[in-house]
Amino acid sequence: MTGYTMLRNGGVGNGGQTCMLRWSNRIRLTWLSFTLFIILVFFPLIAHYYLTTLDEADEAGKRIFGPRAGNELCEVKHVLDLCRIRESVSEELLQLEAKRQELNSEIAKLNLKIEACKKSIENAKQDLLQLKNVISQTEHSYKELMAQNQPKLSLPIRLLPEKDDSGLPPPKVIRGCRLHNCFDYSRCPLTSGFPVYVYDSDQFAFGSYLDPLVKQAFQATARANVYVTENADIACLYVILVGEIQEPVVLRPAELEKQLYSLPHWRTDGHNHVIINLSRKSDTQNLLYNVSTGRAMVAQSTFYASQYRPGFDLVVSPLVHAMSEPNFMEIPPQVPVKRKYLFTFQGEKIESLRSSLQEARSFEEEMEGDPPADYDDRIIATLKAVQDSRLDQVLVEFTCKNQPKPSLPTEWALCGEREDRLELLKLSTFALIITPGDPHLVISSGCATRLFEALEVGAVPVVLGEQVQLPYQDMLQWNEAALVVPKPRVTEVHFLLRSLSDSDLLAMRRQGRFLWETYFSTADSIFNTVLAMIRTRIQIPAAPIREEAAAEIPHRSGKAAGTDPNMADNGDLDLGPVETEPPYASPKYLRNFTLTVTDFYRSWNSAPGPFHLFPHTPFDPVLPSEAKFLGSGTGFRPIGGGAGGSGKEFQAALGGNVPREQFTVVMLTYEREEVLMNSLERLNGLPYLNKVVVVWNSPKLPSEDLLWPDIGVPIMVVRTEKNSLNNRFLPWNEIETEAILSIDDDAHLRHDEIMFGFRVWREARDRIVGFPGRYHAWDIPHQSWLYNSNYSCELSMVLTGAAFFHKYYAYLYSYVMPQAIRDMVDEYINCEDIAMNFLVSHITRKPPIKVTSRWTFRCPGCPQALSHDDSHFHERHKCINFFVKVYGYMPLLYTQFRVDSVLFKTRLPHDKTKCFKFI
């Protein structure tokens, strides 16, 4: 303890000696380290200096340490060995580098071969998958065909009857003629095509007496009819025009009968003949009264009960517009629903007009008294009482201000000129039509003329007298367009008219407009209707409507289409089996031979689509009342889905009500080759694509050196006769599917969006299904319609620059829709998409369907289209207002929703994927 204390205090003795030793050791280590530093640092410096100085001696040729030129260094023997070693190593290194580069090139080649093998393996797998699916589908189809045991049959051979056939046994009473005992079905097989032979009236004596306008109009429409044939030997039906006769010619019944029986193909009794007597005026003669027509059908506007054979003869409308087309711009609009007068009537009854006109009792006295023998007296009193009550503004006049038109006995004669009557009807909500007092007169030209004029201007007809036979009554449901009231109920007419709602009234007016346009308005419509009624009665399908022949532009293809990463980026969405089957056309309209048996009555009255008057399309027509899903009864079985699954099992098959179906892309373009090629490449790998029809709308052909992409399906380039936006909707014969995707050449849509739109369309086949939505709005200050493309909570149009629709609408747009609309599209080079939306909404009375949240679809960086012009929107405003005038009302309907998939944004387990995903 003491020593330790002394050491810490720096004491002497043993402790002091220890400290001295430590200090001396430290000094030694310091000198040693310094010495080593001097040796290691300064000695090499001194040696380097010495050697350098020595090398700079006077004898430069004997320098040892300096640098030497050339191979002097190798003169030294031991250095020579080192040089040889260096050269050998350098040569080996060069050889090794060459071998390395050679091996790298071989490795690169092998890698390319490996990639090619991988691609070939993938292609082989796809081919194998395709073959498996085709085999599976074929096996299913074979099993179903075997189960049905209904192989397809060829058309039966037509056996023509002999020229001098004796015909059917004559009926006991000619007035008892019906189809089963007065019509020869053997001349009209189901597969005959309904050939019709029209006699030339000028070859017979009565032909010189015909009204020139009626004869000229009839001959013109007969020449253009698809059923008319010049071969009388194969004809199913024979048509002869006998009236209207010019005034003051009077053709005696015996003389006319003799001329009819002398017709070349009359065959003693006139079976399978139709005698047409068209009336252009309200006082047309009942030319065929007291004329024995045998087994020939009679089509005219005036019938007595003794000459009319129900289900055999035809009541036709008068031919008011003989050689002139009706002017749609002069037809009043269908809105507002209520007009100035609740109802109107003008007429004068020449015979059986009692003194009640001058001394009519009061309304109450008439109700309390006994009903008169002639209901016309009660009608007069009741209508006068309604007019005097001033509860509603009505106009009834039972005496004409001027000389009344000639009429049949007991018939109410027309007053004034046609223009004056139309002006009054334009102010009338309802138009009263009082049938003749003679119960034996079932229809007259005067009544038919009143009906024609009421329908023409949108006044809902109110027919007093249930015994009347309205035109085409056995085919048309007149209760949808007119009110037929028994005469004893005349006291309830005012109450009945007041009870109709505005929506019901507008529906009846719209249906009446449809009937007038389709069956009454022109000579074509009347003649087509007569033939269509007979054809439908004998259950022969309509002839296929003509398709537009596609003039293909030759083009070179073979350029492998790349895959746009924006198009291929579908997230975790499996678009389905892309190459499961080759292009597959929709089934043709195989129900043609049974449609007239099952659906004819409904189809004739489905407004406003003329399904039986006009020829059929190759595909099943879309009825407004019931959209048929063609193929649902063909027995095709879904492949791996379509049974309510989700995720992979849903996406692996098309599913739906028609499991096997494809669509055709119709792309309109005009001299934008680069944009077009990019758009076509984006279609590469699109599932369920049948083909692409490119409508080349320019007179200048594509570049000869233009290489078209190979997208896996045919690309048909169609040349048009002129630059018209209407070419977008021509029913090209190259379109072999019901579904059409109309798309602009600069549209930018992902594959998953197109697939979803196709799935939605398949569940709403009678509507337009697309992406960009627009709407119409009423401009209150200017009292007109406006076109609007702003974002909104509702829409009424879907632009056809990216939309699905049925090919049937292409036929209606090109051949049935009023020509004035197509002319305006050509004039403005605009509005074809609005016109198609008007047409479909007019037919279906349904709005279009918008899918996904996309509001625009133009590709970024593409050249500006016509829609960017400042006048574009002004023209579309004008188009909408013009279309409304043509249709008579605004057919567009609003909708406030868009369609997404069932499981859109639905939380699902991790092992399930959603049906579709959209941003």
Short mmCIF file of N, CA, C and O in Angstrom, two decimals, residues 471-529:
data_model
loop_
_atom_site.label_atom_id
_atom_site.label_comp_id
_atom_site.label_asym_id
_atom_site.label_seq_id
_atom_site.Cartn_x
_atom_site.Cartn_y
_atom_site.Cartn_z
N PRO A 471 -109.28 -0.04 -94.25
CA PRO A 471 -108.27 -0.62 -95.15
C PRO A 471 -107.33 -1.57 -94.41
O PRO A 471 -106.85 -1.27 -93.32
N TYR A 472 -107.13 -2.72 -95.02
CA TYR A 472 -106.21 -3.75 -94.52
C TYR A 472 -106.55 -4.15 -93.08
O TYR A 472 -105.67 -4.44 -92.26
N GLN A 473 -107.81 -4.22 -92.77
CA GLN A 473 -108.24 -4.41 -91.39
C GLN A 473 -107.86 -5.78 -90.85
O GLN A 473 -107.64 -5.92 -89.64
N ASP A 474 -107.79 -6.79 -91.71
CA ASP A 474 -107.45 -8.12 -91.20
C ASP A 474 -105.97 -8.26 -90.89
O ASP A 474 -105.55 -9.30 -90.38
N MET A 475 -105.16 -7.24 -91.20
CA MET A 475 -103.73 -7.29 -90.89
C MET A 475 -103.31 -6.22 -89.89
O MET A 475 -102.36 -6.42 -89.15
N LEU A 476 -103.98 -5.08 -89.89
CA LEU A 476 -103.58 -3.96 -89.04
C LEU A 476 -104.47 -3.87 -87.81
O LEU A 476 -105.68 -4.08 -87.90
N GLN A 477 -103.87 -3.56 -86.70
CA GLN A 477 -104.61 -3.32 -85.47
C GLN A 477 -104.94 -1.83 -85.42
O GLN A 477 -104.17 -1.02 -84.92
N TRP A 478 -106.13 -1.50 -85.92
CA TRP A 478 -106.50 -0.10 -86.01
C TRP A 478 -106.75 0.52 -84.64
O TRP A 478 -106.75 1.75 -84.51
N ASN A 479 -106.97 -0.28 -83.63
CA ASN A 479 -107.21 0.30 -82.30
C ASN A 479 -105.97 0.98 -81.74
O ASN A 479 -106.04 1.71 -80.75
N GLU A 480 -104.79 0.78 -82.37
CA GLU A 480 -103.58 1.47 -81.92
C GLU A 480 -103.41 2.83 -82.57
O GLU A 480 -102.56 3.61 -82.16
N ALA A 481 -104.23 3.13 -83.60
CA ALA A 481 -104.09 4.41 -84.30
C ALA A 481 -105.41 5.15 -84.43
O ALA A 481 -105.39 6.34 -84.78
N ALA A 482 -106.52 4.52 -84.16
CA ALA A 482 -107.83 5.16 -84.33
C ALA A 482 -108.80 4.62 -83.28
O ALA A 482 -108.56 3.57 -82.67
N LEU A 483 -109.87 5.35 -83.09
CA LEU A 483 -110.96 4.93 -82.20
C LEU A 483 -112.16 4.56 -83.06
O LEU A 483 -112.63 5.38 -83.86
N VAL A 484 -112.63 3.34 -82.93
CA VAL A 484 -113.82 2.87 -83.64
C VAL A 484 -114.93 2.72 -82.60
O VAL A 484 -114.85 1.87 -81.71
N VAL A 485 -115.95 3.57 -82.72
CA VAL A 485 -117.01 3.66 -81.71
C VAL A 485 -118.34 3.32 -82.38
O VAL A 485 -118.65 3.87 -83.46
N PRO A 486 -119.13 2.43 -81.80
CA PRO A 486 -120.47 2.19 -82.36
C PRO A 486 -121.31 3.46 -82.33
O PRO A 486 -121.19 4.30 -81.42
N LYS A 487 -122.16 3.62 -83.29
CA LYS A 487 -122.99 4.83 -83.36
C LYS A 487 -123.88 5.02 -82.13
O LYS A 487 -124.09 6.16 -81.70
N PRO A 488 -124.43 3.95 -81.52
CA PRO A 488 -125.23 4.16 -80.31
C PRO A 488 -124.44 4.79 -79.16
O PRO A 488 -125.04 5.31 -78.22
N ARG A 489 -123.13 4.74 -79.20
CA ARG A 489 -122.31 5.31 -78.13
C ARG A 489 -121.88 6.74 -78.45
O ARG A 489 -120.92 7.24 -77.87
N VAL A 490 -122.56 7.38 -79.35
CA VAL A 490 -122.15 8.73 -79.72
C VAL A 490 -122.23 9.69 -78.54
O VAL A 490 -121.47 10.66 -78.44
N THR A 491 -123.14 9.43 -77.61
CA THR A 491 -123.26 10.31 -76.44
C THR A 491 -122.07 10.18 -75.50
O THR A 491 -121.89 11.04 -74.63
N GLU A 492 -121.28 9.14 -75.65
CA GLU A 492 -120.12 8.93 -74.79
C GLU A 492 -118.81 9.32 -75.47
O GLU A 492 -117.74 9.18 -74.87
N VAL A 493 -118.90 9.78 -76.71
CA VAL A 493 -117.69 10.09 -77.45
C VAL A 493 -116.92 11.23 -76.78
O VAL A 493 -115.68 11.17 -76.64
N HIS A 494 -117.61 12.27 -76.35
CA HIS A 494 -116.92 13.41 -75.74
C HIS A 494 -116.16 12.97 -74.49
O HIS A 494 -114.99 13.33 -74.28
N PHE A 495 -116.80 12.18 -73.66
CA PHE A 495 -116.13 11.68 -72.45
C PHE A 495 -114.94 10.80 -72.84
O PHE A 495 -113.86 10.88 -72.22
N LEU A 496 -115.11 9.96 -73.85
CA LEU A 496 -114.04 9.06 -74.26
C LEU A 496 -112.83 9.84 -74.75
O LEU A 496 -111.68 9.52 -74.41
N LEU A 497 -113.03 10.87 -75.53
CA LEU A 497 -111.92 11.65 -76.05
C LEU A 497 -111.20 12.42 -74.96
O LEU A 497 -109.97 12.57 -74.98
N ARG A 498 -111.98 12.91 -73.99
CA ARG A 498 -111.35 13.66 -72.89
C ARG A 498 -110.56 12.74 -71.95
O ARG A 498 -109.67 13.21 -71.23
N SER A 499 -110.86 11.45 -71.94
CA SER A 499 -110.20 10.54 -71.00
C SER A 499 -108.84 10.07 -71.49
O SER A 499 -108.08 9.48 -70.72
N LEU A 500 -108.51 10.31 -72.75
CA LEU A 500 -107.21 9.87 -73.27
C LEU A 500 -106.10 10.77 -72.73
O LEU A 500 -106.19 11.99 -72.78
N SER A 501 -105.04 10.13 -72.23
CA SER A 501 -103.90 10.90 -71.72
C SER A 501 -103.05 11.40 -72.89
O SER A 501 -103.16 10.92 -74.03
N ASP A 502 -102.18 12.33 -72.59
CA ASP A 502 -101.32 12.88 -73.63
C ASP A 502 -100.39 11.82 -74.20
O ASP A 502 -100.12 11.79 -75.41
N SER A 503 -99.89 10.94 -73.34
CA SER A 503 -98.97 9.91 -73.83
C SER A 503 -99.69 8.93 -74.76
O SER A 503 -99.15 8.53 -75.80
N ASP A 504 -100.91 8.54 -74.39
CA ASP A 504 -101.67 7.65 -75.26
C ASP A 504 -102.02 8.34 -76.57
O ASP A 504 -101.98 7.72 -77.65
N LEU A 505 -102.38 9.59 -76.49
CA LEU A 505 -102.73 10.33 -77.69
C LEU A 505 -101.53 10.47 -78.63
O LEU A 505 -101.65 10.29 -79.86
N LEU A 506 -100.35 10.75 -78.07
CA LEU A 506 -99.16 10.86 -78.89
C LEU A 506 -98.79 9.52 -79.50
O LEU A 506 -98.36 9.45 -80.66
N ALA A 507 -98.98 8.43 -78.75
CA ALA A 507 -98.69 7.11 -79.29
C ALA A 507 -99.61 6.78 -80.46
O ALA A 507 -99.18 6.21 -81.47
N MET A 508 -100.89 7.11 -80.35
CA MET A 508 -101.82 6.86 -81.44
C MET A 508 -101.48 7.73 -82.65
O MET A 508 -101.56 7.26 -83.80
N ARG A 509 -101.11 8.95 -82.43
CA ARG A 509 -100.75 9.82 -83.55
C ARG A 509 -99.48 9.31 -84.24
O ARG A 509 -99.39 9.32 -85.47
N ARG A 510 -98.54 8.86 -83.46
CA ARG A 510 -97.30 8.34 -84.04
C ARG A 510 -97.57 7.05 -84.82
O ARG A 510 -97.03 6.84 -85.92
N GLN A 511 -98.42 6.19 -84.28
CA GLN A 511 -98.77 4.96 -84.99
C GLN A 511 -99.54 5.27 -86.27
O GLN A 511 -99.33 4.63 -87.31
N GLY A 512 -100.42 6.26 -86.22
CA GLY A 512 -101.14 6.66 -87.42
C GLY A 512 -100.21 7.19 -88.49
O GLY A 512 -100.39 6.91 -89.68
N ARG A 513 -99.20 7.94 -88.08
CA ARG A 513 -98.22 8.44 -89.04
C ARG A 513 -97.46 7.27 -89.66
O ARG A 513 -97.19 7.27 -90.88
N PHE A 514 -97.12 6.30 -88.87
CA PHE A 514 -96.44 5.12 -89.39
C PHE A 514 -97.31 4.39 -90.41
O PHE A 514 -96.84 4.00 -91.50
N LEU A 515 -98.58 4.17 -90.09
CA LEU A 515 -99.47 3.47 -91.01
C LEU A 515 -99.62 4.26 -92.31
O LEU A 515 -99.63 3.68 -93.40
N TRP A 516 -99.73 5.56 -92.20
CA TRP A 516 -99.91 6.37 -93.40
C TRP A 516 -98.66 6.32 -94.28
O TRP A 516 -98.76 6.14 -95.50
N GLU A 517 -97.49 6.47 -93.68
CA GLU A 517 -96.26 6.44 -94.47
C GLU A 517 -96.02 5.08 -95.10
O GLU A 517 -95.55 4.99 -96.24
N THR A 518 -96.36 4.01 -94.39
CA THR A 518 -95.99 2.67 -94.83
C THR A 518 -97.00 2.08 -95.80
O THR A 518 -96.62 1.41 -96.76
N TYR A 519 -98.29 2.31 -95.58
CA TYR A 519 -99.32 1.60 -96.34
C TYR A 519 -100.23 2.49 -97.17
O TYR A 519 -101.02 1.97 -97.96
N PHE A 520 -100.17 3.81 -97.02
CA PHE A 520 -101.15 4.68 -97.66
C PHE A 520 -100.55 5.72 -98.59
O PHE A 520 -101.17 6.12 -99.56
N SER A 521 -99.36 6.21 -98.33
CA SER A 521 -98.92 7.52 -98.83
C SER A 521 -98.71 7.56 -100.33
O SER A 521 -99.04 8.56 -100.97
N THR A 522 -98.15 6.53 -100.95
CA THR A 522 -97.78 6.59 -102.36
C THR A 522 -98.32 5.37 -103.10
O THR A 522 -98.82 4.41 -102.49
N ALA A 523 -98.18 5.41 -104.43
CA ALA A 523 -98.58 4.27 -105.24
C ALA A 523 -97.72 3.06 -104.93
O ALA A 523 -98.22 1.92 -104.91
N ASP A 524 -96.44 3.27 -104.66
CA ASP A 524 -95.56 2.16 -104.28
C ASP A 524 -96.04 1.47 -103.01
O ASP A 524 -96.10 0.24 -102.95
N SER A 525 -96.37 2.27 -102.00
CA SER A 525 -96.79 1.69 -100.73
C SER A 525 -98.10 0.93 -100.89
O SER A 525 -98.29 -0.14 -100.29
N ILE A 526 -99.03 1.43 -101.69
CA ILE A 526 -100.32 0.73 -101.87
C ILE A 526 -100.11 -0.58 -102.60
O ILE A 526 -100.62 -1.64 -102.18
N PHE A 527 -99.38 -0.56 -103.71
CA PHE A 527 -99.16 -1.79 -104.48
C PHE A 527 -98.37 -2.79 -103.66
O PHE A 527 -98.67 -3.99 -103.65
N ASN A 528 -97.32 -2.34 -102.96
CA ASN A 528 -96.54 -3.25 -102.11
C ASN A 528 -97.39 -3.85 -101.00
O ASN A 528 -97.23 -5.02 -100.64
N THR A 529 -98.30 -3.05 -100.47
CA THR A 529 -99.15 -3.55 -99.39
C THR A 529 -100.12 -4.61 -99.89
O THR A 529 -100.36 -5.62 -99.22
#
